[in-house]
Amino acid sequence: LACGVPVITVNGEKNSAKELVKDGVNGLVVGMEDLSVAIQKILSDEGDRQKIALQCAASVGRYDWNALNEELLTCYIKQ
């Protein structure tokens, strides 16, 4: 996500990536049986690929080290 590359992840029970990837927004979340179709879709549709790539970079801002550090520091100060 941080590299601005569309992510395709599998909607598996123990896959935590699906919590970060919003289907059709900053990547694709698919069933294992649809993985090859999703790969072909993202490779063949330039418009969708660019739109999703832009959202990838924008969606990781809250996971920036400085933002996380501030959040953690705030938790420690409150305690």
Backbone atoms as SQL, in Angstrom:
CREATE TABLE atoms (id INTEGER PRIMARY KEY, chain TEXT, resi INTEGER, resn TEXT, atom TEXT, x REAL, y REAL, z REAL);
INSERT INTO atoms VALUES
  (1, 'A', 1, 'LEU', 'N', 0.814, -1.206, 0.000),
  (2, 'A', 1, 'LEU', 'CA', 0.000, 0.000, 0.000),
  (3, 'A', 1, 'LEU', 'C', 0.852, 1.263, 0.000),
  (4, 'A', 2, 'ALA', 'N', 1.856, 1.291, 0.855),
  (5, 'A', 2, 'ALA', 'CA', 2.678, 2.494, 0.985),
  (6, 'A', 2, 'ALA', 'C', 3.437, 2.816, -0.300),
  (7, 'A', 3, 'CYS', 'N', 3.674, 1.833, -1.128),
  (8, 'A', 3, 'CYS', 'CA', 4.392, 2.045, -2.390),
  (9, 'A', 3, 'CYS', 'C', 3.475, 2.555, -3.494),
  (10, 'A', 4, 'GLY', 'N', 2.177, 2.635, -3.213),
  (11, 'A', 4, 'GLY', 'CA', 1.249, 3.100, -4.235),
  (12, 'A', 4, 'GLY', 'C', 0.965, 2.066, -5.297),
  (13, 'A', 5, 'VAL', 'N', 1.067, 0.792, -4.929),
  (14, 'A', 5, 'VAL', 'CA', 0.816, -0.307, -5.855),
  (15, 'A', 5, 'VAL', 'C', -0.478, -0.998, -5.426),
  (16, 'A', 6, 'PRO', 'N', -1.409, -1.215, -6.342),
  (17, 'A', 6, 'PRO', 'CA', -2.650, -1.897, -5.971),
  (18, 'A', 6, 'PRO', 'C', -2.375, -3.255, -5.325),
  (19, 'A', 7, 'VAL', 'N', -3.077, -3.528, -4.260),
  (20, 'A', 7, 'VAL', 'CA', -2.920, -4.771, -3.510),
  (21, 'A', 7, 'VAL', 'C', -4.093, -5.680, -3.812),
  (22, 'A', 8, 'ILE', 'N', -3.794, -6.947, -4.007),
  (23, 'A', 8, 'ILE', 'CA', -4.837, -7.957, -4.131),
  (24, 'A', 8, 'ILE', 'C', -4.624, -8.922, -2.988),
  (25, 'A', 9, 'THR', 'N', -5.637, -9.088, -2.157),
  (26, 'A', 9, 'THR', 'CA', -5.526, -10.002, -1.029),
  (27, 'A', 9, 'THR', 'C', -6.709, -10.955, -1.016),
  (28, 'A', 10, 'VAL', 'N', -6.504, -12.074, -0.369),
  (29, 'A', 10, 'VAL', 'CA', -7.524, -13.117, -0.318),
  (30, 'A', 10, 'VAL', 'C', -8.362, -12.933, 0.939),
  (31, 'A', 11, 'ASN', 'N', -9.647, -13.084, 0.795),
  (32, 'A', 11, 'ASN', 'CA', -10.586, -12.930, 1.903),
  (33, 'A', 11, 'ASN', 'C', -10.589, -14.191, 2.758),
  (34, 'A', 12, 'GLY', 'N', -9.443, -14.491, 3.354),
  (35, 'A', 12, 'GLY', 'CA', -9.321, -15.672, 4.193),
  (36, 'A', 12, 'GLY', 'C', -9.611, -15.363, 5.642),
  (37, 'A', 13, 'GLU', 'N', -9.987, -16.369, 6.380),
  (38, 'A', 13, 'GLU', 'CA', -10.359, -16.206, 7.788),
  (39, 'A', 13, 'GLU', 'C', -9.220, -15.624, 8.627),
  (40, 'A', 14, 'LYS', 'N', -7.998, -16.039, 8.358),
  (41, 'A', 14, 'LYS', 'CA', -6.865, -15.609, 9.172),
  (42, 'A', 14, 'LYS', 'C', -5.972, -14.596, 8.452),
  (43, 'A', 15, 'ASN', 'N', -6.528, -13.895, 7.490),
  (44, 'A', 15, 'ASN', 'CA', -5.760, -12.913, 6.728),
  (45, 'A', 15, 'ASN', 'C', -6.052, -11.517, 7.266),
  (46, 'A', 16, 'SER', 'N', -5.110, -10.943, 7.979),
  (47, 'A', 16, 'SER', 'CA', -5.337, -9.618, 8.552),
  (48, 'A', 16, 'SER', 'C', -5.190, -8.493, 7.523),
  (49, 'A', 17, 'ALA', 'N', -4.611, -8.770, 6.372),
  (50, 'A', 17, 'ALA', 'CA', -4.468, -7.736, 5.340),
  (51, 'A', 17, 'ALA', 'C', -5.826, -7.222, 4.880),
  (52, 'A', 18, 'LYS', 'N', -6.829, -8.064, 4.952),
  (53, 'A', 18, 'LYS', 'CA', -8.156, -7.626, 4.495),
  (54, 'A', 18, 'LYS', 'C', -8.727, -6.516, 5.387),
  (55, 'A', 19, 'GLU', 'N', -8.134, -6.310, 6.573),
  (56, 'A', 19, 'GLU', 'CA', -8.558, -5.206, 7.433),
  (57, 'A', 19, 'GLU', 'C', -8.034, -3.872, 6.914),
  (58, 'A', 20, 'LEU', 'N', -6.927, -3.896, 6.191),
  (59, 'A', 20, 'LEU', 'CA', -6.323, -2.683, 5.650),
  (60, 'A', 20, 'LEU', 'C', -6.781, -2.383, 4.233),
  (61, 'A', 21, 'VAL', 'N', -7.065, -3.415, 3.482),
  (62, 'A', 21, 'VAL', 'CA', -7.426, -3.262, 2.068),
  (63, 'A', 21, 'VAL', 'C', -8.936, -3.163, 1.942),
  (64, 'A', 22, 'LYS', 'N', -9.398, -2.055, 1.383),
  (65, 'A', 22, 'LYS', 'CA', -10.826, -1.848, 1.146),
  (66, 'A', 22, 'LYS', 'C', -11.110, -2.185, -0.315),
  (67, 'A', 23, 'ASP', 'N', -11.922, -3.193, -0.514),
  (68, 'A', 23, 'ASP', 'CA', -12.179, -3.730, -1.849),
  (69, 'A', 23, 'ASP', 'C', -12.651, -2.653, -2.814),
  (70, 'A', 24, 'GLY', 'N', -11.922, -2.522, -3.923),
  (71, 'A', 24, 'GLY', 'CA', -12.269, -1.560, -4.954),
  (72, 'A', 24, 'GLY', 'C', -11.823, -0.138, -4.653),
  (73, 'A', 25, 'VAL', 'N', -11.270, 0.091, -3.463),
  (74, 'A', 25, 'VAL', 'CA', -10.827, 1.429, -3.088),
  (75, 'A', 25, 'VAL', 'C', -9.304, 1.509, -3.149),
  (76, 'A', 26, 'ASN', 'N', -8.635, 0.749, -2.277),
  (77, 'A', 26, 'ASN', 'CA', -7.171, 0.759, -2.285),
  (78, 'A', 26, 'ASN', 'C', -6.592, -0.613, -2.615),
  (79, 'A', 27, 'GLY', 'N', -7.420, -1.464, -3.158),
  (80, 'A', 27, 'GLY', 'CA', -6.994, -2.798, -3.562),
  (81, 'A', 27, 'GLY', 'C', -8.207, -3.662, -3.849),
  (82, 'A', 28, 'LEU', 'N', -7.950, -4.939, -3.970),
  (83, 'A', 28, 'LEU', 'CA', -9.041, -5.884, -4.214),
  (84, 'A', 28, 'LEU', 'C', -8.980, -6.978, -3.159),
  (85, 'A', 29, 'VAL', 'N', -10.141, -7.333, -2.619),
  (86, 'A', 29, 'VAL', 'CA', -10.268, -8.437, -1.678),
  (87, 'A', 29, 'VAL', 'C', -11.126, -9.485, -2.372),
  (88, 'A', 30, 'VAL', 'N', -10.541, -10.648, -2.618),
  (89, 'A', 30, 'VAL', 'CA', -11.234, -11.672, -3.397),
  (90, 'A', 30, 'VAL', 'C', -11.137, -13.026, -2.718),
  (91, 'A', 31, 'GLY', 'N', -11.995, -13.918, -3.138),
  (92, 'A', 31, 'GLY', 'CA', -11.890, -15.306, -2.713),
  (93, 'A', 31, 'GLY', 'C', -10.747, -15.968, -3.465),
  (94, 'A', 32, 'MET', 'N', -10.212, -17.016, -2.899),
  (95, 'A', 32, 'MET', 'CA', -9.073, -17.701, -3.504),
  (96, 'A', 32, 'MET', 'C', -9.378, -18.128, -4.942),
  (97, 'A', 33, 'GLU', 'N', -10.617, -18.510, -5.197),
  (98, 'A', 33, 'GLU', 'CA', -10.990, -18.969, -6.540),
  (99, 'A', 33, 'GLU', 'C', -11.012, -17.829, -7.558),
  (100, 'A', 34, 'ASP', 'N', -11.050, -16.570, -7.075),
  (101, 'A', 34, 'ASP', 'CA', -11.106, -15.414, -7.976),
  (102, 'A', 34, 'ASP', 'C', -9.777, -14.676, -8.080),
  (103, 'A', 35, 'LEU', 'N', -8.726, -15.225, -7.500),
  (104, 'A', 35, 'LEU', 'CA', -7.443, -14.546, -7.473),
  (105, 'A', 35, 'LEU', 'C', -6.896, -14.273, -8.873),
  (106, 'A', 36, 'SER', 'N', -6.919, -15.248, -9.746),
  (107, 'A', 36, 'SER', 'CA', -6.366, -15.045, -11.089),
  (108, 'A', 36, 'SER', 'C', -7.187, -14.026, -11.876),
  (109, 'A', 37, 'VAL', 'N', -8.486, -14.008, -11.679),
  (110, 'A', 37, 'VAL', 'CA', -9.346, -13.030, -12.355),
  (111, 'A', 37, 'VAL', 'C', -9.008, -11.624, -11.869),
  (112, 'A', 38, 'ALA', 'N', -8.786, -11.477, -10.566),
  (113, 'A', 38, 'ALA', 'CA', -8.447, -10.168, -9.993),
  (114, 'A', 38, 'ALA', 'C', -7.104, -9.671, -10.517),
  (115, 'A', 39, 'ILE', 'N', -6.145, -10.559, -10.631),
  (116, 'A', 39, 'ILE', 'CA', -4.824, -10.181, -11.160),
  (117, 'A', 39, 'ILE', 'C', -4.967, -9.697, -12.600),
  (118, 'A', 40, 'GLN', 'N', -5.725, -10.441, -13.402),
  (119, 'A', 40, 'GLN', 'CA', -5.932, -10.033, -14.794),
  (120, 'A', 40, 'GLN', 'C', -6.660, -8.694, -14.876),
  (121, 'A', 41, 'LYS', 'N', -7.639, -8.496, -14.000),
  (122, 'A', 41, 'LYS', 'CA', -8.412, -7.250, -13.997),
  (123, 'A', 41, 'LYS', 'C', -7.508, -6.065, -13.700),
  (124, 'A', 42, 'ILE', 'N', -6.685, -6.181, -12.673),
  (125, 'A', 42, 'ILE', 'CA', -5.840, -5.059, -12.280),
  (126, 'A', 42, 'ILE', 'C', -4.761, -4.778, -13.322),
  (127, 'A', 43, 'LEU', 'N', -4.296, -5.823, -14.001),
  (128, 'A', 43, 'LEU', 'CA', -3.279, -5.633, -15.036),
  (129, 'A', 43, 'LEU', 'C', -3.852, -5.058, -16.325),
  (130, 'A', 44, 'SER', 'N', -5.098, -5.381, -16.625),
  (131, 'A', 44, 'SER', 'CA', -5.663, -4.976, -17.907),
  (132, 'A', 44, 'SER', 'C', -6.437, -3.656, -17.866),
  (133, 'A', 45, 'ASP', 'N', -6.845, -3.208, -16.697),
  (134, 'A', 45, 'ASP', 'CA', -7.650, -1.988, -16.595),
  (135, 'A', 45, 'ASP', 'C', -6.796, -0.840, -16.042),
  (136, 'A', 46, 'GLU', 'N', -6.191, -0.095, -16.938),
  (137, 'A', 46, 'GLU', 'CA', -5.280, 1.002, -16.567),
  (138, 'A', 46, 'GLU', 'C', -5.962, 2.036, -15.678),
  (139, 'A', 47, 'GLY', 'N', -7.199, 2.388, -16.005),
  (140, 'A', 47, 'GLY', 'CA', -7.932, 3.394, -15.227),
  (141, 'A', 47, 'GLY', 'C', -8.130, 2.965, -13.790),
  (142, 'A', 48, 'ASP', 'N', -8.635, 1.752, -13.581),
  (143, 'A', 48, 'ASP', 'CA', -8.834, 1.230, -12.226),
  (144, 'A', 48, 'ASP', 'C', -7.510, 1.107, -11.490),
  (145, 'A', 49, 'ARG', 'N', -6.499, 0.641, -12.200),
  (146, 'A', 49, 'ARG', 'CA', -5.186, 0.449, -11.576),
  (147, 'A', 49, 'ARG', 'C', -4.647, 1.779, -11.058),
  (148, 'A', 50, 'GLN', 'N', -4.756, 2.825, -11.844),
  (149, 'A', 50, 'GLN', 'CA', -4.269, 4.141, -11.427),
  (150, 'A', 50, 'GLN', 'C', -5.097, 4.710, -10.281),
  (151, 'A', 51, 'LYS', 'N', -6.415, 4.535, -10.364),
  (152, 'A', 51, 'LYS', 'CA', -7.304, 5.037, -9.309),
  (153, 'A', 51, 'LYS', 'C', -6.990, 4.345, -7.978),
  (154, 'A', 52, 'ILE', 'N', -6.844, 3.037, -8.021),
  (155, 'A', 52, 'ILE', 'CA', -6.552, 2.264, -6.816),
  (156, 'A', 52, 'ILE', 'C', -5.157, 2.604, -6.293),
  (157, 'A', 53, 'ALA', 'N', -4.195, 2.779, -7.194),
  (158, 'A', 53, 'ALA', 'CA', -2.827, 3.112, -6.783),
  (159, 'A', 53, 'ALA', 'C', -2.784, 4.434, -6.019),
  (160, 'A', 54, 'LEU', 'N', -3.536, 5.416, -6.469),
  (161, 'A', 54, 'LEU', 'CA', -3.591, 6.705, -5.765),
  (162, 'A', 54, 'LEU', 'C', -4.177, 6.544, -4.373),
  (163, 'A', 55, 'GLN', 'N', -5.212, 5.738, -4.262),
  (164, 'A', 55, 'GLN', 'CA', -5.843, 5.508, -2.959),
  (165, 'A', 55, 'GLN', 'C', -4.942, 4.714, -2.015),
  (166, 'A', 56, 'CYS', 'N', -4.096, 3.859, -2.569),
  (167, 'A', 56, 'CYS', 'CA', -3.162, 3.080, -1.742),
  (168, 'A', 56, 'CYS', 'C', -2.284, 4.005, -0.924),
  (169, 'A', 57, 'ALA', 'N', -1.623, 4.913, -1.611),
  (170, 'A', 57, 'ALA', 'CA', -0.707, 5.824, -0.941),
  (171, 'A', 57, 'ALA', 'C', -1.448, 6.701, 0.073),
  (172, 'A', 58, 'ALA', 'N', -2.651, 7.130, -0.274),
  (173, 'A', 58, 'ALA', 'CA', -3.418, 7.990, 0.631),
  (174, 'A', 58, 'ALA', 'C', -3.910, 7.238, 1.863),
  (175, 'A', 59, 'SER', 'N', -4.186, 5.964, 1.721),
  (176, 'A', 59, 'SER', 'CA', -4.797, 5.210, 2.820),
  (177, 'A', 59, 'SER', 'C', -3.824, 4.799, 3.917),
  (178, 'A', 60, 'VAL', 'N', -2.527, 4.923, 3.679),
  (179, 'A', 60, 'VAL', 'CA', -1.567, 4.478, 4.692),
  (180, 'A', 60, 'VAL', 'C', -1.056, 5.612, 5.573),
  (181, 'A', 61, 'GLY', 'N', -1.528, 6.820, 5.341),
  (182, 'A', 61, 'GLY', 'CA', -1.072, 7.964, 6.124),
  (183, 'A', 61, 'GLY', 'C', -1.211, 7.782, 7.618),
  (184, 'A', 62, 'ARG', 'N', -2.266, 7.148, 8.041),
  (185, 'A', 62, 'ARG', 'CA', -2.461, 6.967, 9.491),
  (186, 'A', 62, 'ARG', 'C', -1.504, 5.944, 10.083),
  (187, 'A', 63, 'TYR', 'N', -0.782, 5.219, 9.241),
  (188, 'A', 63, 'TYR', 'CA', 0.185, 4.236, 9.719),
  (189, 'A', 63, 'TYR', 'C', 1.623, 4.759, 9.631),
  (190, 'A', 64, 'ASP', 'N', 1.770, 6.048, 9.338),
  (191, 'A', 64, 'ASP', 'CA', 3.080, 6.682, 9.290),
  (192, 'A', 64, 'ASP', 'C', 3.727, 6.607, 10.680),
  (193, 'A', 65, 'TRP', 'N', 5.044, 6.378, 10.719),
  (194, 'A', 65, 'TRP', 'CA', 5.743, 6.226, 12.000),
  (195, 'A', 65, 'TRP', 'C', 5.527, 7.418, 12.914),
  (196, 'A', 66, 'ASN', 'N', 5.551, 8.625, 12.361),
  (197, 'A', 66, 'ASN', 'CA', 5.347, 9.812, 13.194),
  (198, 'A', 66, 'ASN', 'C', 3.952, 9.850, 13.788),
  (199, 'A', 67, 'ALA', 'N', 2.952, 9.507, 12.990),
  (200, 'A', 67, 'ALA', 'CA', 1.572, 9.486, 13.486),
  (201, 'A', 67, 'ALA', 'C', 1.397, 8.411, 14.555),
  (202, 'A', 68, 'LEU', 'N', 1.956, 7.237, 14.318),
  (203, 'A', 68, 'LEU', 'CA', 1.856, 6.157, 15.305),
  (204, 'A', 68, 'LEU', 'C', 2.592, 6.508, 16.593),
  (205, 'A', 69, 'ASN', 'N', 3.742, 7.157, 16.447),
  (206, 'A', 69, 'ASN', 'CA', 4.517, 7.569, 17.607),
  (207, 'A', 69, 'ASN', 'C', 3.728, 8.554, 18.463),
  (208, 'A', 70, 'GLU', 'N', 3.093, 9.519, 17.818),
  (209, 'A', 70, 'GLU', 'CA', 2.273, 10.496, 18.542),
  (210, 'A', 70, 'GLU', 'C', 1.114, 9.811, 19.267),
  (211, 'A', 71, 'GLU', 'N', 0.486, 8.885, 18.604),
  (212, 'A', 71, 'GLU', 'CA', -0.636, 8.165, 19.199),
  (213, 'A', 71, 'GLU', 'C', -0.184, 7.354, 20.414),
  (214, 'A', 72, 'LEU', 'N', 0.935, 6.683, 20.278),
  (215, 'A', 72, 'LEU', 'CA', 1.481, 5.892, 21.371),
  (216, 'A', 72, 'LEU', 'C', 1.891, 6.790, 22.533),
  (217, 'A', 73, 'LEU', 'N', 2.535, 7.899, 22.243),
  (218, 'A', 73, 'LEU', 'CA', 2.954, 8.842, 23.268),
  (219, 'A', 73, 'LEU', 'C', 1.750, 9.379, 24.034),
  (220, 'A', 74, 'THR', 'N', 0.688, 9.676, 23.323),
  (221, 'A', 74, 'THR', 'CA', -0.540, 10.148, 23.952),
  (222, 'A', 74, 'THR', 'C', -1.094, 9.107, 24.920),
  (223, 'A', 75, 'CYS', 'N', -1.032, 7.833, 24.532),
  (224, 'A', 75, 'CYS', 'CA', -1.502, 6.764, 25.419),
  (225, 'A', 75, 'CYS', 'C', -0.666, 6.696, 26.689),
  (226, 'A', 76, 'TYR', 'N', 0.637, 6.819, 26.569),
  (227, 'A', 76, 'TYR', 'CA', 1.528, 6.768, 27.738),
  (228, 'A', 76, 'TYR', 'C', 1.321, 7.962, 28.667),
  (229, 'A', 77, 'ILE', 'N', 1.107, 9.131, 28.083),
  (230, 'A', 77, 'ILE', 'CA', 0.913, 10.347, 28.894),
  (231, 'A', 77, 'ILE', 'C', -0.386, 10.245, 29.688),
  (232, 'A', 78, 'LYS', 'N', -1.430, 9.704, 29.099),
  (233, 'A', 78, 'LYS', 'CA', -2.731, 9.577, 29.781),
  (234, 'A', 78, 'LYS', 'C', -2.650, 8.629, 30.972),
  (235, 'A', 79, 'GLN', 'N', -1.735, 7.685, 30.923),
  (236, 'A', 79, 'GLN', 'CA', -1.664, 6.686, 31.982),
  (237, 'A', 79, 'GLN', 'C', -0.809, 7.233, 33.049);
